[in-house]
Tab-separated table of C-alpha atoms in Angstrom:
chain	number	residue	atom	x	y	z
A	1	MET	CA	0.359	2.568	-27.756
A	2	GLU	CA	-3.548	1.773	-28.873
A	3	PHE	CA	-6.468	-0.019	-27.358
A	4	LEU	CA	-6.790	-3.646	-29.089
A	5	ILE	CA	-8.929	-6.286	-28.280
A	6	PRO	CA	-6.745	-9.412	-27.301
A	7	ASP	CA	-6.812	-12.483	-29.276
A	8	PHE	CA	-7.734	-14.905	-25.559
A	9	ALA	CA	-7.323	-17.942	-27.907
A	10	ASP	CA	-3.341	-16.979	-27.748
A	11	PRO	CA	-1.520	-18.663	-24.406
A	12	ALA	CA	0.813	-15.663	-24.019
A	13	VAL	CA	-2.168	-13.517	-23.553
A	14	TRP	CA	-3.137	-15.650	-20.374
A	15	ILE	CA	0.519	-15.884	-19.333
A	16	SER	CA	0.904	-11.992	-19.642
A	17	LEU	CA	-2.607	-11.308	-17.899
A	18	VAL	CA	-2.131	-13.927	-15.430
A	19	THR	CA	1.526	-12.718	-14.152
A	20	LEU	CA	0.134	-8.944	-14.648
A	21	CYS	CA	-2.530	-9.657	-12.356
A	22	PHE	CA	-0.202	-11.093	-9.643
A	23	LEU	CA	2.323	-8.111	-10.250
A	24	GLU	CA	-0.628	-5.968	-9.425
A	25	ILE	CA	-1.658	-7.570	-6.507
A	26	ILE	CA	2.046	-7.449	-4.660
A	27	LEU	CA	2.520	-4.089	-6.030
A	28	GLY	CA	-1.105	-3.038	-4.084
A	29	ILE	CA	-0.236	-4.506	-0.414
A	30	ASP	CA	1.226	-1.051	0.608
A	31	ASN	CA	-2.349	0.510	-1.068
A	32	ILE	CA	-4.133	-1.994	1.327
A	33	ILE	CA	-2.171	-1.589	4.406
A	34	PHE	CA	-2.254	2.267	4.425
A	35	ILE	CA	-5.870	2.235	3.814
A	36	SER	CA	-6.211	-0.440	6.477
A	37	ILE	CA	-4.275	2.133	9.080
A	38	VAL	CA	-6.357	5.097	7.910
A	39	ALA	CA	-9.635	3.459	7.869
A	40	GLY	CA	-8.629	1.744	11.202
A	41	LYS	CA	-9.759	5.309	12.996
A	42	LEU	CA	-13.550	5.383	12.213
A	43	PRO	CA	-16.143	3.796	13.448
A	44	LEU	CA	-16.463	0.042	12.553
A	45	ALA	CA	-19.747	0.711	10.650
A	46	GLN	CA	-17.607	2.695	8.305
A	47	GLN	CA	-14.281	1.042	8.100
A	48	ARG	CA	-15.767	-1.438	5.331
A	49	LYS	CA	-17.223	1.075	3.068
A	50	VAL	CA	-14.445	3.428	3.221
A	51	ARG	CA	-12.008	0.615	2.791
A	52	ASN	CA	-14.023	-0.472	-0.402
A	53	MET	CA	-14.830	3.003	-1.579
A	54	GLY	CA	-11.036	3.527	-1.194
A	55	LEU	CA	-10.132	0.322	-3.389
A	56	LEU	CA	-12.877	1.419	-6.132
A	57	LEU	CA	-11.313	4.920	-6.733
A	58	ALA	CA	-7.932	3.639	-6.995
A	59	MET	CA	-9.447	1.156	-9.854
A	60	VAL	CA	-11.231	4.167	-11.314
A	61	PHE	CA	-7.914	6.203	-11.184
A	62	ARG	CA	-5.964	3.140	-12.931
A	63	ILE	CA	-8.283	2.771	-15.540
A	64	LEU	CA	-8.690	6.415	-16.489
A	65	LEU	CA	-4.686	6.483	-16.157
A	66	LEU	CA	-4.403	3.830	-18.657
A	67	LEU	CA	-6.881	5.017	-21.344
A	68	GLY	CA	-4.331	8.344	-21.207
A	69	ILE	CA	-1.721	5.669	-21.589
A	70	ASN	CA	0.363	8.125	-24.428
A	71	TRP	CA	-0.189	11.038	-21.664
A	72	ILE	CA	1.283	8.774	-18.895
A	73	ILE	CA	4.317	7.955	-20.963
A	74	SER	CA	5.136	11.447	-21.717
A	75	LEU	CA	5.712	11.910	-18.125
A	76	LYS	CA	8.793	10.211	-18.258
A	77	ASP	CA	10.712	12.820	-20.290
A	78	PRO	CA	12.491	15.013	-18.246
A	79	VAL	CA	11.530	18.779	-17.602
A	80	VAL	CA	14.585	19.924	-15.050
A	81	THR	CA	18.143	18.896	-14.482
A	82	LEU	CA	19.244	18.529	-10.941
A	83	PRO	CA	23.308	19.542	-11.070
A	84	ALA	CA	25.522	16.899	-9.440
A	85	LEU	CA	25.056	16.988	-5.569
A	86	GLY	CA	28.888	16.170	-4.763
A	87	ALA	CA	28.954	13.496	-2.001
A	88	LEU	CA	25.350	12.157	-3.030
A	89	SER	CA	25.688	12.207	-6.759
A	90	ASP	CA	28.692	12.968	-9.151
A	91	LYS	CA	26.120	13.148	-12.140
A	92	ALA	CA	23.560	15.530	-12.929
A	93	ILE	CA	20.005	14.235	-12.329
A	94	PRO	CA	17.324	14.783	-14.919
A	95	LEU	CA	13.781	15.061	-13.334
A	96	SER	CA	10.431	14.208	-15.140
A	97	TYR	CA	6.951	14.570	-13.667
A	98	LYS	CA	6.504	11.157	-12.905
A	99	ASP	CA	9.954	11.647	-10.823
A	100	MET	CA	8.150	14.570	-9.115
A	101	ILE	CA	4.763	12.669	-8.433
A	102	LEU	CA	7.270	9.681	-6.983
A	103	ILE	CA	9.226	12.015	-4.511
A	104	ALA	CA	5.700	13.991	-3.283
A	105	GLY	CA	4.207	10.920	-2.704
A	106	GLY	CA	7.437	9.395	-0.629
A	107	LEU	CA	7.137	12.592	1.050
A	108	PHE	CA	3.870	12.345	2.154
A	109	LEU	CA	3.968	8.579	2.909
A	110	ILE	CA	6.976	9.082	5.119
A	111	ILE	CA	5.369	12.145	7.247
A	112	LYS	CA	1.747	10.379	7.356
A	113	SER	CA	3.178	7.279	8.696
A	114	THR	CA	5.513	8.767	11.302
A	115	LEU	CA	2.593	11.188	12.499
A	116	GLU	CA	0.519	7.976	12.964
A	117	ILE	CA	3.516	6.184	14.878
A	118	HIS	CA	4.417	9.494	16.906
A	119	HIS	CA	0.444	9.518	17.858
A	120	LYS	CA	0.420	6.063	18.611
A	121	LEU	CA	3.348	6.526	20.716
A	122	SER	CA	2.105	9.465	22.781
A	123	LYS	CA	-0.151	9.300	25.622
A	124	ASP	CA	-3.103	10.929	23.689
A	125	ALA	CA	-3.651	7.943	21.683
A	126	ALA	CA	-4.641	5.647	24.852
A	127	PRO	CA	-8.303	6.787	24.213
A	128	GLU	CA	-8.022	5.638	20.475
A	129	GLN	CA	-7.890	1.726	21.463
A	130	LYS	CA	-11.061	2.139	23.382
A	131	PRO	CA	-13.928	0.064	21.176
A	132	LYS	CA	-15.452	2.448	18.088
A	133	THR	CA	-19.039	3.528	18.317
A	134	ASP	CA	-21.277	3.504	15.306
A	135	HIS	CA	-21.922	7.391	15.343
A	136	LYS	CA	-20.817	8.514	12.033
A	137	VAL	CA	-17.931	10.802	11.452
A	138	ASN	CA	-16.932	12.613	8.719
A	139	ILE	CA	-15.202	10.379	5.933
A	140	GLY	CA	-13.774	13.209	3.956
A	141	PRO	CA	-10.393	14.029	5.164
A	142	VAL	CA	-9.700	9.940	5.519
A	143	LEU	CA	-10.509	9.855	1.675
A	144	LEU	CA	-8.739	12.377	0.787
A	145	GLN	CA	-5.220	10.693	2.609
A	146	ILE	CA	-6.827	7.535	0.442
A	147	ILE	CA	-7.450	9.516	-2.842
A	148	LEU	CA	-3.855	11.503	-2.418
A	149	ILE	CA	-1.893	7.884	-1.708
A	150	ASP	CA	-3.883	6.225	-4.555
A	151	ALA	CA	-2.768	8.560	-7.106
A	152	VAL	CA	1.115	7.861	-6.137
A	153	PHE	CA	1.032	4.126	-5.790
A	154	SER	CA	-1.092	4.201	-9.365
A	155	PHE	CA	1.303	5.679	-11.314
A	156	ASP	CA	4.010	3.409	-9.595
A	157	SER	CA	1.980	0.368	-11.117
A	158	ILE	CA	0.774	1.885	-14.343
A	159	LEU	CA	4.589	2.559	-14.923
A	160	THR	CA	5.322	-1.124	-14.146
A	161	ALA	CA	2.172	-2.545	-16.500
A	162	VAL	CA	3.549	-0.641	-19.437
A	163	GLY	CA	7.141	-1.560	-19.053
A	164	LEU	CA	5.751	-5.331	-19.194
A	165	VAL	CA	2.453	-5.420	-21.361
A	166	GLU	CA	1.675	-3.774	-24.677
A	167	SER	CA	-2.212	-4.058	-24.940
A	168	VAL	CA	-3.928	-1.672	-22.993
A	169	ALA	CA	-7.481	-4.130	-22.842
A	170	ILE	CA	-4.828	-6.836	-20.504
A	171	MET	CA	-3.881	-3.787	-18.107
A	172	ILE	CA	-7.727	-2.963	-17.712
A	173	ILE	CA	-8.666	-6.146	-17.049
A	174	ALA	CA	-5.749	-7.047	-14.434
A	175	VAL	CA	-6.253	-3.948	-12.565
A	176	ILE	CA	-10.036	-4.996	-12.338
A	177	VAL	CA	-8.890	-8.698	-10.845
A	178	SER	CA	-6.487	-7.118	-8.788
A	179	ILE	CA	-8.397	-4.656	-7.014
A	180	ALA	CA	-11.571	-7.069	-6.592
A	181	VAL	CA	-9.060	-9.374	-5.020
A	182	MET	CA	-7.304	-6.813	-2.507
A	183	MET	CA	-11.574	-5.848	-1.702
A	184	LEU	CA	-11.656	-9.486	-0.999
A	185	PHE	CA	-8.944	-9.910	1.499
A	186	ALA	CA	-8.841	-5.853	2.722
A	187	GLY	CA	-11.417	-6.856	5.518
A	188	PRO	CA	-9.316	-9.618	6.893
A	189	VAL	CA	-6.121	-7.490	6.722
A	190	SER	CA	-7.631	-4.677	8.486
A	191	ARG	CA	-8.830	-6.580	10.834
A	192	ILE	CA	-5.416	-8.460	11.924
A	193	VAL	CA	-3.288	-5.031	11.562
A	194	ASN	CA	-5.954	-3.463	13.815
A	195	LYS	CA	-6.231	-5.920	16.253
A	196	HIS	CA	-2.670	-6.122	17.201
A	197	PRO	CA	-0.644	-3.077	17.987
A	198	THR	CA	2.403	-4.346	17.151
A	199	LEU	CA	1.402	-5.087	13.489
A	200	GLN	CA	0.456	-1.781	13.087
A	201	MET	CA	3.976	-0.344	13.922
A	202	LEU	CA	5.295	-3.121	11.503
A	203	ALA	CA	3.094	-1.820	9.148
A	204	LEU	CA	3.599	2.061	9.640
A	205	SER	CA	7.585	1.107	9.389
A	206	PHE	CA	6.955	-0.525	6.089
A	207	LEU	CA	5.341	2.415	4.773
A	208	VAL	CA	7.852	4.689	6.038
A	209	VAL	CA	10.432	2.154	3.991
A	210	ILE	CA	8.050	2.038	0.793
A	211	GLY	CA	8.263	6.296	1.360
A	212	VAL	CA	11.865	6.041	1.241
A	213	VAL	CA	12.130	3.449	-2.333
A	214	LEU	CA	9.201	5.982	-3.939
A	215	ILE	CA	11.866	9.046	-3.014
A	216	ALA	CA	14.959	7.350	-4.367
A	217	GLY	CA	12.806	5.923	-7.388
A	218	GLY	CA	12.124	9.778	-7.938
A	219	PHE	CA	15.739	10.307	-7.802
A	220	HIS	CA	16.765	7.521	-9.961
A	221	GLN	CA	18.515	5.297	-7.559
A	222	GLU	CA	16.811	2.168	-7.831
A	223	VAL	CA	16.236	-0.315	-4.411
A	224	SER	CA	15.000	-3.606	-5.305
A	225	LYS	CA	11.349	-4.434	-4.125
A	226	GLY	CA	12.237	-7.793	-4.200
A	227	ILE	CA	14.344	-7.260	-1.437
A	228	ILE	CA	11.908	-4.890	0.315
A	229	TYR	CA	8.815	-7.508	0.343
A	230	THR	CA	11.297	-10.426	1.420
A	231	SER	CA	12.270	-8.180	4.408
A	232	LEU	CA	8.595	-7.456	4.975
A	233	ALA	CA	7.391	-11.106	4.440
A	234	PHE	CA	10.199	-12.338	7.314
A	235	SER	CA	9.365	-9.473	9.677
A	236	LEU	CA	6.053	-10.147	9.436
A	237	THR	CA	6.429	-14.284	10.040
A	238	VAL	CA	8.671	-13.310	12.979
A	239	GLU	CA	5.956	-10.953	14.745
A	240	MET	CA	3.294	-13.518	13.734
A	241	LEU	CA	5.306	-15.971	15.477
A	242	ASN	CA	5.670	-13.635	18.442
A	243	ILE	CA	1.781	-12.756	18.463
A	244	ARG	CA	1.288	-16.312	18.726
A	245	LEU	CA	3.794	-16.842	21.449
A	246	ARG	CA	2.388	-13.960	23.985
A	247	LYS	CA	-1.130	-15.732	23.471
A	248	LYS	CA	0.335	-18.987	24.754
A	249	GLU	CA	1.981	-17.306	27.740
A	250	GLN	CA	-1.377	-15.815	28.637
A	251	ASN	CA	-3.081	-18.923	28.426
A	252	ILE	CA	-0.287	-20.572	30.673
A	253	GLU	CA	-0.748	-17.541	33.149
A	254	LEU	CA	-4.757	-17.935	33.045
A	255	ASN	CA	-4.233	-21.440	33.759
A	256	ASP	CA	-1.763	-20.977	36.493
A	257	SER	CA	-4.178	-18.742	38.293
A	258	ALA	CA	-7.253	-20.377	37.905
A	259	PRO	CA	-8.623	-21.606	41.395
A	260	VAL	CA	-7.443	-25.154	42.592
A	261	ASP	CA	-10.253	-27.332	44.051
A	262	ASP	CA	-8.382	-29.220	46.682
A	263	LYS	CA	-11.025	-31.610	47.710
């Protein structure tokens, strides 16, 4: 696969570019959610900076991977074979470096999301709900977590792109466009998620599911991402309706408790 300048006079090139941009944005939703939740622990003045840095790092990482696309493709070659595991699998499972990266990334995502859920449910999480001050804190650990998950999602994203498009130039353009769109919407998504605790729980639960999907993919057990994203969209719609209902009930209670002038 070589770096060739595509013929933009060809409508097929534009169709491929638009399709790939759309898929990159969809595949980047879980990345945005993770970055929003992790950055939400920082003071408000630093959150936007860290979100943008995280997405820019994702873009740089993906472009570097695309420039070494032949090496990425070679990562799909099996390097070790797991024996048949009886009830779990009646066939030997060949694992490549790509599979190992997905499995490790899935484990990281499950552990991190589960710890976040436990932290938010524990009593110690109560002070975290207070408005954040503007004092600066060390963003190093947060960026490290973002870099790790960027690496995993980047491998998944690039391997998807390789299966759809042959032009590396189109892939790079799609990555730049999709990251720009994600940077545009990362702020509103982050504010909504961090404002509503129930949405945070839904987002963290979704990340646990994504972790399971990554591990399953590493063991060659395919799970339809269409079903996963459809389930997320349905759950999100129901939760937004619940939020609207709770807000409406609060307004009714405020109106009922308001003093009434009998004169």
